[in-house]
Coordinates of N, CA and C in Angstrom, one line a residue:
X1 N 121.8 137.7 76.5 CA 121.9 138.5 77.7 C 123.2 139.5 77.5
X2 N 122.5 141.1 77.9 CA 123.3 141.9 77.8 C 123.7 142.4 78.7
X3 N 124.9 142.8 79.5 CA 125.4 143.3 80.7 C 126.0 144.9 80.2
X4 N 125.5 145.4 82.0 CA 125.5 146.7 81.7 C 127.1 146.9 81.9
X5 N 128.0 148.1 81.7 CA 128.9 148.3 82.3 C 129.1 149.6 82.2
X6 N 129.1 150.8 83.4 CA 128.9 152.1 83.8 C 130.3 153.3 82.7
X7 N 131.6 151.6 82.6 CA 132.2 152.4 81.7 C 132.2 152.9 80.4
X8 N 131.1 151.8 79.6 CA 131.0 151.9 78.5 C 129.6 152.5 78.2
X9 N 129.4 152.9 79.3 CA 127.7 153.9 79.0 C 128.0 155.0 78.4
X10 N 129.5 155.5 79.3 CA 129.7 156.9 79.3 C 128.5 157.6 79.5
X11 N 128.5 157.8 80.2 CA 126.9 159.1 80.7 C 125.7 158.7 80.4
X12 N 125.7 157.5 79.7 CA 124.1 158.0 78.8 C 123.0 156.7 79.7
X13 N 122.3 156.9 79.6 CA 120.8 156.5 80.9 C 121.1 154.7 80.9
X14 N 121.3 154.8 81.9 CA 121.4 152.6 81.7 C 119.8 152.0 80.9
X15 N 118.7 152.5 81.7 CA 118.0 152.4 81.5 C 117.4 152.2 79.9
X16 N 117.7 153.7 79.3 CA 117.4 153.6 78.0 C 118.4 152.4 77.1
X17 N 119.4 152.0 77.4 CA 120.6 151.9 76.8 C 120.1 150.7 76.7
X18 N 119.3 149.9 78.1 CA 118.7 148.6 78.2 C 117.7 148.3 77.7
X19 N 116.5 149.4 77.8 CA 115.4 148.9 76.8 C 115.8 149.0 75.5
X20 N 116.4 150.0 74.3 CA 117.0 150.0 73.6 C 117.8 148.1 72.9
X21 N 118.1 147.7 74.0 CA 118.7 146.5 74.0 C 117.9 145.3 73.9
X22 N 116.7 145.7 74.6 CA 115.7 144.7 74.8 C 115.0 144.7 73.7
X23 N 114.8 146.1 72.7 CA 113.8 146.5 72.0 C 114.1 145.7 70.5
X24 N 115.8 145.4 70.7 CA 116.0 144.9 70.0 C 116.7 143.2 69.8
X25 N 116.2 142.5 71.4 CA 115.7 141.5 70.9 C 116.6 140.4 72.2
X26 N 117.4 141.7 72.8 CA 118.0 140.8 74.4 C 116.8 140.4 75.4
X27 N 117.1 139.2 75.8 CA 115.8 138.3 76.2 C 116.6 138.3 77.9
X28 N 117.4 139.1 77.9 CA 118.0 138.9 79.6 C 119.2 140.2 80.2
X29 N 118.9 141.0 81.1 CA 119.6 141.8 81.7 C 120.7 141.4 82.8
X30 N 121.9 141.7 82.5 CA 122.7 141.1 84.2 C 123.2 142.9 84.4
X31 N 122.5 143.1 85.9 CA 123.6 144.9 86.2 C 125.2 144.0 86.8
X32 N 126.1 144.4 86.1 CA 127.3 144.5 86.2 C 127.6 145.6 86.8
X33 N 128.1 146.1 88.1 CA 129.1 147.3 88.5 C 129.8 146.9 89.6
X34 N 131.0 146.7 89.4 CA 132.2 146.0 90.0 C 132.3 147.2 91.1
X35 N 132.9 148.8 90.8 CA 133.0 149.8 92.0 C 131.7 150.6 92.4
X36 N 130.4 149.8 91.9 CA 129.5 150.8 92.4 C 129.3 150.7 93.7
X37 N 128.8 151.4 94.5 CA 128.1 151.5 96.2 C 127.5 150.4 95.7
X38 N 126.5 149.8 96.7 CA 125.1 149.0 97.2 C 124.1 149.6 96.9
X39 N 123.9 151.0 97.2 CA 122.7 151.7 96.7 C 122.8 152.2 95.8
X40 N 123.9 152.5 94.5 CA 123.6 152.9 93.2 C 123.0 151.4 93.0
X41 N 123.9 149.8 92.8 CA 123.4 148.9 92.2 C 122.8 148.6 92.5
X42 N 122.0 149.1 93.8 CA 120.4 148.5 94.2 C 119.4 149.0 93.2
X43 N 119.4 150.8 93.4 CA 118.9 151.6 92.5 C 118.6 151.7 90.9
X44 N 120.0 151.3 90.3 CA 119.9 150.9 88.7 C 119.0 149.8 88.7
X45 N 119.0 148.2 89.7 CA 118.8 147.4 89.5 C 117.0 147.4 89.2
X46 N 116.4 147.9 90.6 CA 115.1 148.5 90.6 C 114.7 149.2 89.3
X47 N 115.7 150.2 89.1 CA 115.1 150.7 87.6 C 114.5 150.0 86.3
X48 N 115.9 149.1 86.4 CA 115.6 148.2 85.5 C 114.2 147.0 85.2
X49 N 114.2 146.7 86.5 CA 112.7 145.9 87.3 C 111.8 146.3 86.6
X50 N 111.4 147.8 86.7 CA 110.1 148.4 86.7 C 109.9 148.6 85.5
X51 N 111.3 148.7 84.7 CA 110.9 149.5 83.7 C 110.8 148.6 82.4
X52 N 111.5 147.0 82.3 CA 111.5 146.3 80.9 C 111.2 144.7 81.7
X53 N 110.6 144.3 80.4 CA 109.7 142.9 80.5 C 110.3 141.9 80.8
X54 N 111.7 141.6 80.9 CA 112.9 140.8 80.9 C 113.8 140.9 81.9
X55 N 113.7 139.8 82.3 CA 114.8 138.7 83.7 C 115.9 140.0 83.6
X56 N 116.0 140.5 85.6 CA 116.7 141.4 85.6 C 117.8 140.4 86.5
X57 N 119.6 140.0 86.4 CA 120.0 139.6 87.1 C 121.4 140.4 87.9
X58 N 122.0 140.1 88.7 CA 122.8 141.1 89.3 C 123.8 140.2 89.9
X59 N 125.4 140.8 89.3 CA 126.6 140.4 89.3 C 127.1 140.2 90.5
X60 N 127.2 139.4 91.5 CA 127.4 138.6 92.4 C 126.8 138.8 93.4
X61 N 126.0 140.1 93.8 CA 125.3 140.6 94.9 C 123.9 139.9 94.7
X62 N 123.6 138.7 95.7 CA 122.4 138.2 95.4 C 121.5 139.1 97.1
X63 N 122.2 139.7 97.3 CA 121.5 140.3 98.2 C 120.2 141.6 97.7
X64 N 121.3 142.5 96.8 CA 120.9 143.6 96.2 C 119.5 142.6 95.0
X65 N 119.9 141.5 94.7 CA 119.1 140.8 93.7 C 117.9 140.9 94.2
X66 N 117.5 140.3 95.4 CA 116.4 139.7 96.2 C 115.7 141.1 96.7
X67 N 116.8 142.2 97.2 CA 116.1 144.0 97.2 C 115.1 144.3 96.6
X68 N 116.0 144.2 94.9 CA 115.2 144.8 94.0 C 113.8 144.3 93.6
X69 N 114.0 143.0 93.6 CA 112.7 142.1 93.3 C 113.0 141.6 92.0
X70 N 114.8 141.1 91.9 CA 115.2 140.6 90.4 C 115.2 139.7 90.3
X71 N 115.1 138.7 89.2 CA 115.5 137.4 88.9 C 116.2 136.7 89.1
X72 N 117.1 137.5 90.1 CA 118.2 136.1 90.6 C 119.3 136.5 90.1
X73 N 120.5 135.9 90.5 CA 122.1 136.5 90.8 C 122.9 136.0 89.6
X74 N 123.8 135.8 89.0 CA 125.0 135.4 88.4 C 126.3 135.4 89.8
X75 N 127.0 134.2 90.3 CA 128.1 133.8 91.3 C 129.1 133.5 90.2
X76 N 130.8 134.4 90.4 CA 131.4 133.7 90.5 C 132.5 133.0 91.7
X77 N 133.0 132.2 91.2 CA 134.0 131.5 92.4 C 134.5 132.1 93.7
X78 N 134.9 132.9 93.2 CA 135.2 133.7 94.7 C 134.0 134.8 95.4
X79 N 132.4 134.6 95.0 CA 131.3 134.5 95.7 C 130.9 133.9 96.6
X80 N 129.9 134.4 97.5 CA 128.9 133.3 98.4 C 128.6 132.0 97.7
X81 N 129.5 130.8 97.7 CA 128.9 129.6 97.4 C 127.4 129.2 96.8
X82 N 127.6 128.8 95.4 CA 125.6 128.7 95.3 C 125.4 127.7 96.5
X83 N 126.4 127.0 96.5 CA 125.1 125.8 97.5 C 125.1 126.7 98.6
X84 N 125.5 127.2 99.5 CA 125.2 128.1 100.8 C 124.3 129.2 100.2
X85 N 124.2 129.3 98.7 CA 122.9 130.4 98.9 C 121.8 130.2 98.3
X86 N 121.7 128.4 98.1 CA 120.2 128.4 97.4 C 119.4 128.3 98.1
X87 N 119.6 127.7 99.7 CA 118.9 127.3 100.8 C 117.9 128.9 100.9
X88 N 118.6 130.1 100.7 CA 118.1 131.2 101.6 C 117.8 132.0 100.5
X89 N 117.2 131.4 99.0 CA 116.3 132.3 98.3 C 115.1 131.5 97.9
X90 N 114.3 132.8 97.6 CA 113.1 131.9 97.4 C 113.2 131.3 95.9
X91 N 111.8 130.0 95.7 CA 112.2 129.2 95.0 C 111.6 129.8 93.5
X92 N 112.7 130.0 92.4 CA 112.4 130.2 91.0 C 113.4 131.3 90.7
X93 N 114.4 131.9 92.1 CA 115.5 132.3 92.4 C 116.2 132.1 91.4
X94 N 116.9 132.8 89.7 CA 118.1 132.1 89.2 C 119.4 132.2 90.0
X95 N 119.9 131.4 89.9 CA 120.9 131.5 90.4 C 122.4 130.6 88.7
X96 N 123.0 131.7 88.8 CA 124.1 131.3 87.2 C 125.8 130.9 88.0
X97 N 126.4 130.4 87.0 CA 127.6 130.8 87.4 C 128.5 130.1 86.6
X98 N 129.8 131.1 86.9 CA 131.1 130.8 85.9 C 131.5 129.7 85.4
X99 N 131.7 129.4 84.5 CA 132.5 128.4 84.1 C 133.7 128.4 82.9
X100 N 135.1 129.0 83.3 CA 136.1 129.0 82.5 C 137.4 127.5 82.2
X101 N 137.0 127.0 83.3 CA 137.9 125.7 83.5 C 137.7 124.3 83.2
X102 N 138.1 123.3 82.7 CA 137.6 121.8 83.2 C 137.4 121.9 84.8
X103 N 138.5 122.2 85.4 CA 138.5 122.2 87.0 C 137.3 122.8 87.6
X104 N 136.5 123.5 86.8 CA 135.6 124.4 87.5 C 134.3 123.6 86.8
X105 N 134.0 123.1 85.9 CA 133.0 122.6 85.3 C 133.1 121.5 86.3
X106 N 134.0 120.6 87.1 CA 133.8 119.1 87.5 C 133.4 119.7 88.6
X107 N 134.1 121.3 89.8 CA 133.3 121.7 90.5 C 131.2 122.0 90.3
X108 N 131.4 122.8 89.3 CA 129.8 123.0 89.3 C 128.7 121.7 88.8
X109 N 129.7 120.8 88.5 CA 128.5 119.3 88.1 C 128.2 119.2 89.7
X110 N 128.1 119.5 90.5 CA 127.6 119.5 92.0 C 126.6 120.0 92.3
X111 N 126.9 121.0 92.0 CA 125.6 122.4 92.1 C 124.7 122.4 91.3
X112 N 124.0 123.3 91.9 CA 122.2 123.4 91.4 C 122.4 124.3 90.9
X113 N 123.4 124.9 89.9 CA 122.9 126.2 88.9 C 122.1 126.3 87.9
X114 N 121.6 127.6 87.6 CA 120.0 127.4 86.8 C 120.8 127.6 85.5
X115 N 122.0 128.1 85.2 CA 122.6 127.9 83.9 C 124.1 127.9 84.1
X116 N 125.1 127.6 83.0 CA 126.8 128.1 83.2 C 126.9 129.0 82.0
X117 N 127.5 130.1 82.8 CA 127.7 131.1 81.8 C 129.4 131.0 81.5
X118 N 129.7 129.9 80.0 CA 131.6 129.8 79.9 C 132.0 130.6 79.2
X119 N 133.2 130.9 79.6 CA 133.8 131.9 78.7 C 135.8 132.1 79.9
X120 N 136.5 133.0 79.1 CA 136.0 133.9 78.5 C 135.9 133.0 76.4
X121 N 135.4 133.4 75.2 CA 135.2 132.5 74.5 C 135.9 133.0 73.4
X122 N 136.5 134.1 73.4 CA 137.3 135.0 73.0 C 137.7 136.1 73.9
X123 N 139.4 137.0 73.2 CA 140.1 138.0 73.9 C 138.6 138.9 74.4
X124 N 139.3 139.6 75.4 CA 137.8 140.3 75.7 C 138.5 141.4 76.9
X125 N 138.3 143.2 76.1 CA 138.8 144.1 77.0 C 138.0 144.0 78.2
X126 N 137.0 143.7 78.3 CA 136.0 144.2 79.5 C 136.7 143.4 80.9
X127 N 137.1 142.0 80.6 CA 137.6 141.4 82.0 C 138.9 141.2 81.8
X128 N 139.7 142.0 82.8 CA 141.5 141.8 82.3 C 142.0 140.2 83.0
X129 N 140.8 139.9 84.3 CA 141.3 138.7 84.7 C 140.5 137.2 84.3
X130 N 140.1 137.2 82.9 CA 139.4 136.3 82.6 C 139.8 134.9 81.7
X131 N 141.0 135.0 81.7 CA 141.9 133.9 81.6 C 142.1 133.7 79.8
X132 N 142.6 133.1 79.5 CA 143.0 133.0 77.9 C 141.5 132.1 77.3
X133 N 141.8 132.7 75.9 CA 139.8 132.8 75.4 C 140.0 130.9 75.2
X134 N 138.9 130.7 75.6 CA 138.7 129.3 75.1 C 138.2 128.6 73.4
X135 N 138.5 129.5 72.9 CA 137.4 129.5 71.1 C 136.5 128.7 71.4
X136 N 135.9 128.8 70.1 CA 134.7 127.3 69.7 C 134.8 126.0 70.6
X137 N 135.8 125.6 70.3 CA 136.4 124.1 70.5 C 136.6 123.8 72.0
X138 N 137.4 124.7 72.8 CA 137.6 125.1 74.4 C 136.0 125.2 74.7
X139 N 135.0 125.6 74.3 CA 133.7 126.5 74.5 C 132.8 125.0 74.9
X140 N 133.2 124.3 73.3 CA 132.2 122.7 73.2 C 133.0 122.0 74.3
X141 N 133.4 122.1 74.1 CA 134.5 121.1 75.6 C 133.9 120.9 76.6
X142 N 133.9 122.2 77.3 CA 133.2 122.6 78.9 C 131.4 122.6 78.7
X143 N 130.8 123.3 77.5 CA 129.3 122.7 77.4 C 129.0 121.2 77.5
X144 N 129.8 121.0 76.9 CA 129.4 119.1 77.2 C 129.4 118.8 78.1
X145 N 130.2 119.4 79.4 CA 129.9 118.8 80.6 C 128.7 119.0 81.3
X146 N 127.9 120.0 80.8 CA 127.0 120.6 81.8 C 125.8 119.2 81.3
X147 N 125.5 119.3 82.5 CA 123.9 118.4 82.9 C 123.1 118.5 81.5
X148 N 122.3 117.4 81.1 CA 121.8 118.0 80.6 C 120.3 118.6 80.2
X149 N 120.2 119.3 79.7 CA 119.4 119.9 79.9 C 119.6 121.8 80.2
X150 N 121.0 121.5 81.0 CA 120.7 122.9 81.3 C 121.5 123.4 80.7
X151 N 121.2 124.6 80.6 CA 121.2 126.0 79.4 C 123.0 126.5 79.7
X152 N 122.9 126.3 78.6 CA 125.1 127.5 78.8 C 125.1 128.1 77.8
X153 N 125.5 129.6 78.3 CA 125.7 130.6 77.5 C 127.1 130.9 77.4
X154 N 127.7 131.3 76.0 CA 128.8 132.2 75.8 C 129.1 133.4 76.7
X155 N 130.6 133.4 76.5 CA 130.3 135.3 77.0 C 131.9 135.7 76.8
X156 N 132.5 136.5 76.9 CA 134.0 136.9 76.3 C 134.3 137.2 75.1
X157 N 134.3 138.5 74.6 CA 134.5 139.0 73.3 C 133.4 138.6 72.6
X158 N 132.5 137.9 72.3 CA 131.7 138.0 71.8 C 130.8 139.0 70.6
X159 N 130.9 139.4 69.3 CA 130.5 140.4 68.7 C 129.3 139.3 67.5
X160 N 128.9 140.5 66.5 CA 128.1 139.5 65.6 C 128.5 138.7 64.3
X161 N 129.8 139.3 64.7 CA 131.1 138.4 63.4 C 131.2 137.0 64.1
X162 N 131.0 136.8 65.5 CA 131.8 135.7 65.8 C 130.7 134.8 66.7
X163 N 129.3 135.6 66.5 CA 128.3 135.1 67.9 C 128.2 133.3 67.3
X164 N 127.8 133.1 65.8 CA 127.5 131.6 65.4 C 128.1 130.5 65.5
X165 N 129.8 130.9 65.6 CA 130.7 129.9 66.2 C 130.3 129.7 67.3
X166 N 129.8 130.0 68.4 CA 129.8 129.7 69.7 C 127.9 129.2 70.0
X167 N 127.7 129.6 69.0 CA 126.0 128.8 69.0 C 125.8 127.7 68.7
X168 N 127.3 127.5 67.1 CA 127.6 126.5 66.2 C 128.1 125.2 67.5
X169 N 128.7 125.9 68.8 CA 129.8 124.8 69.6 C 128.7 124.7 70.6
X170 N 127.2 125.5 70.6 CA 126.5 124.1 71.6 C 125.8 124.6 72.9
X171 N 125.8 126.5 72.2 CA 125.4 127.8 73.0 C 124.2 127.7 73.0
X172 N 123.6 127.7 74.0 CA 122.1 128.4 73.8 C 121.3 129.5 73.8
X173 N 122.9 130.4 73.7 CA 123.4 131.5 73.4 C 124.1 132.6 74.0
X174 N 124.2 134.0 73.6 CA 125.7 134.8 74.4 C 125.2 135.5 75.4
X175 N 126.4 136.3 76.0 CA 126.0 137.3 76.5 C 127.1 138.2 76.7
X176 N 126.9 139.2 75.9 CA 127.4 140.5 75.7 C 127.9 142.1 76.7
X177 N 128.4 142.2 76.6 CA 129.0 143.9 77.0 C 129.4 144.6 75.7
X178 N 130.5 144.6 75.7 CA 131.0 145.7 74.2 C 130.3 145.9 73.1
X179 N 129.6 144.5 73.0 CA 129.2 144.5 71.9 C 127.9 145.7 71.3
X180 N 127.3 145.5 72.3 CA 125.9 146.3 73.0 C 126.2 147.7 73.0
X181 N 126.3 147.8 74.3 CA 127.1 148.9 75.3 C 127.6 150.0 73.8
X182 N 128.7 149.7 73.7 CA 129.9 150.6 72.4 C 129.3 150.8 71.2
X183 N 127.6 150.6 71.3 CA 127.6 150.0 69.9 C 126.8 152.2 69.4
X184 N 127.0 152.8 68.2 CA 126.0 153.6 68.8 C 124.8 153.2 68.4
X185 N 124.3 152.7 68.1 CA 122.5 151.9 68.4 C 122.4 151.0 68.7
X186 N 122.1 150.7 70.3 CA 122.3 149.5 70.8 C 120.8 148.5 70.3
X187 N 120.2 149.1 70.3 CA 119.3 148.1 69.5 C 119.6 147.4 68.2
X188 N 120.1 148.4 67.6 CA 120.6 147.5 66.1 C 121.2 146.6 66.1
X189 N 122.4 146.8 67.1 CA 124.0 145.6 67.2 C 123.0 145.1 67.9
X190 N 122.2 144.9 69.2 CA 121.4 143.5 69.7 C 120.0 142.4 68.3
X191 N 120.0 143.6 67.5 CA 119.2 142.6 67.0 C 120.5 141.6 65.5
X192 N 121.6 142.6 65.3 CA 122.5 142.0 64.5 C 122.5 140.7 65.6
X193 N 123.3 140.7 66.4 CA 123.7 139.3 67.5 C 122.6 138.3 66.8
X194 N 120.9 138.7 67.1 CA 120.2 138.3 66.7 C 119.9 137.6 65.6
X195 N 120.3 137.8 64.5 CA 120.6 137.7 63.0 C 121.1 137.0 62.8
X196 N 122.7 137.0 64.3 CA 124.1 136.4 63.3 C 124.1 134.6 63.6
X197 N 123.1 134.7 65.0 CA 122.9 133.5 65.4 C 121.8 132.5 64.8
X198 N 121.3 132.7 64.0 CA 120.3 131.9 63.3 C 121.1 131.0 62.2
X199 N 120.9 130.0 62.1 CA 120.9 128.8 61.0 C 121.0 129.8 59.6
X200 N 122.2 129.6 58.9 CA 122.0 130.1 57.4 C 120.9 130.0 56.5
X201 N 120.3 131.3 55.9 CA 119.3 130.9 55.3 C 117.7 130.8 55.4
X202 N 117.9 131.4 57.0 CA 116.5 131.3 58.0 C 116.7 132.6 58.3
X203 N 114.9 133.4 58.4 CA 114.8 134.6 58.2 C 115.1 134.9 59.8
X204 N 114.5 136.0 60.1 CA 114.7 136.7 61.8 C 113.4 135.8 62.3
X205 N 113.8 135.6 63.9 CA 112.7 135.2 64.3 C 111.7 136.1 65.1
X206 N 110.9 135.9 65.6 CA 109.9 137.5 65.9 C 110.7 138.3 66.9
X207 N 111.2 137.2 68.3 CA 112.2 137.8 68.9 C 113.5 137.5 68.7
X208 N 113.9 138.4 68.5 CA 115.5 138.1 67.8 C 116.5 138.2 69.1
X209 N 116.0 136.9 70.3 CA 116.5 136.8 71.7 C 118.0 136.2 71.7
X210 N 118.9 135.8 72.2 CA 120.0 135.9 72.3 C 120.3 135.3 73.6
X211 N 119.5 134.9 74.8 CA 120.1 134.5 75.7 C 118.8 133.3 75.7
X212 N 119.4 132.3 76.5 CA 118.9 130.8 76.7 C 117.3 130.6 76.4
X213 N 116.9 129.6 75.5 CA 115.7 129.7 75.6 C 114.8 129.6 76.3
X214 N 113.0 130.5 76.5 CA 112.5 130.7 77.2 C 112.2 129.4 78.2
X215 N 113.0 129.7 79.7 CA 112.7 128.4 80.4 C 111.2 129.5 81.4
X216 N 111.3 127.9 81.8 CA 110.0 128.1 83.0 C 109.8 128.4 85.2
X217 N 110.7 129.9 84.1 CA 110.6 130.4 86.0 C 110.2 131.7 85.8
X218 N 109.9 132.2 87.0 CA 109.0 133.7 86.9 C 109.9 134.5 86.1
X219 N 109.4 135.6 85.3 CA 110.0 136.3 84.7 C 110.6 137.7 85.5
X220 N 110.1 137.7 86.6 CA 110.7 138.7 88.1 C 111.5 138.3 88.6
X221 N 111.4 137.1 88.9 CA 111.6 136.4 90.3 C 110.8 136.5 91.3
X222 N 111.1 136.3 92.6 CA 110.2 136.5 93.5 C 109.3 137.6 93.3
X223 N 108.4 137.3 93.8 CA 107.5 139.1 94.1 C 108.1 139.5 95.3
X224 N 108.0 141.3 95.1 CA 108.2 142.0 95.7 C 107.7 141.8 97.5
X225 N 106.7 141.4 98.0 CA 106.1 140.4 99.0 C 106.0 139.4 99.4
X226 N 107.1 138.6 98.8 CA 107.4 137.5 99.2 C 108.9 137.0 100.2
X227 N 108.4 136.9 100.7 CA 109.7 136.7 102.2 C 110.8 135.8 101.8
X228 N 112.0 136.3 102.2 CA 113.4 135.5 101.3 C 113.9 135.5 102.9
X229 N 114.6 134.5 103.1 CA 115.4 133.8 104.6 C 116.6 134.6 104.5
X230 N 116.9 135.0 105.6 CA 118.5 135.6 105.5 C 119.4 135.2 105.0
X231 N 120.6 136.0 103.9 CA 121.8 135.1 103.7 C 122.6 134.4 104.4
X232 N 123.4 133.7 104.1 CA 124.6 133.5 105.0 C 125.8 134.5 105.2

């Protein structure tokens, strides 16, 4: 998963950068624009949904994700509670959850999340309030708490140099920001992350993707004409 960040894009076209990441093997994108006006976030999300063949999620804002026809939303613990939101979104709409501690893992066990994003795995400059790094062992401990079959991905400070440590600790994939967005060639950077997660001695997969394995949900969430219940 590649997560957008306007600061790291430094004026580059976000759709072009994300397209390059997908060409390099990224299998999912998340729109994260904390300071963006809702209309701007909606415009960017719609543009990515229209341009790219992979699922698009929106950080925090399920309402924007629904309006844009995106595949889902990623939630933190300060957002609308997942259990309150789930009854108001269409079937197949993804709701991911951040998990960064044993306490949060305990809380997450009672929720119907579609995946856990566990981190920060390593020190990260892109999220100042991320908390202390878990490291591979800490990640493994939290990943082991997830319900059987639930995808878990690692996030926070992940690069092509350390991605294999998190994959080896039980991650179905990784989420990155700077490792791709700060690279002069996002496609090459995305491909390097895909290679980094392959077991030693194995060649590249046909798609060097590094989100969790292809799941049985719609690639672009609810259809544009499908009605959604009002959010709480």
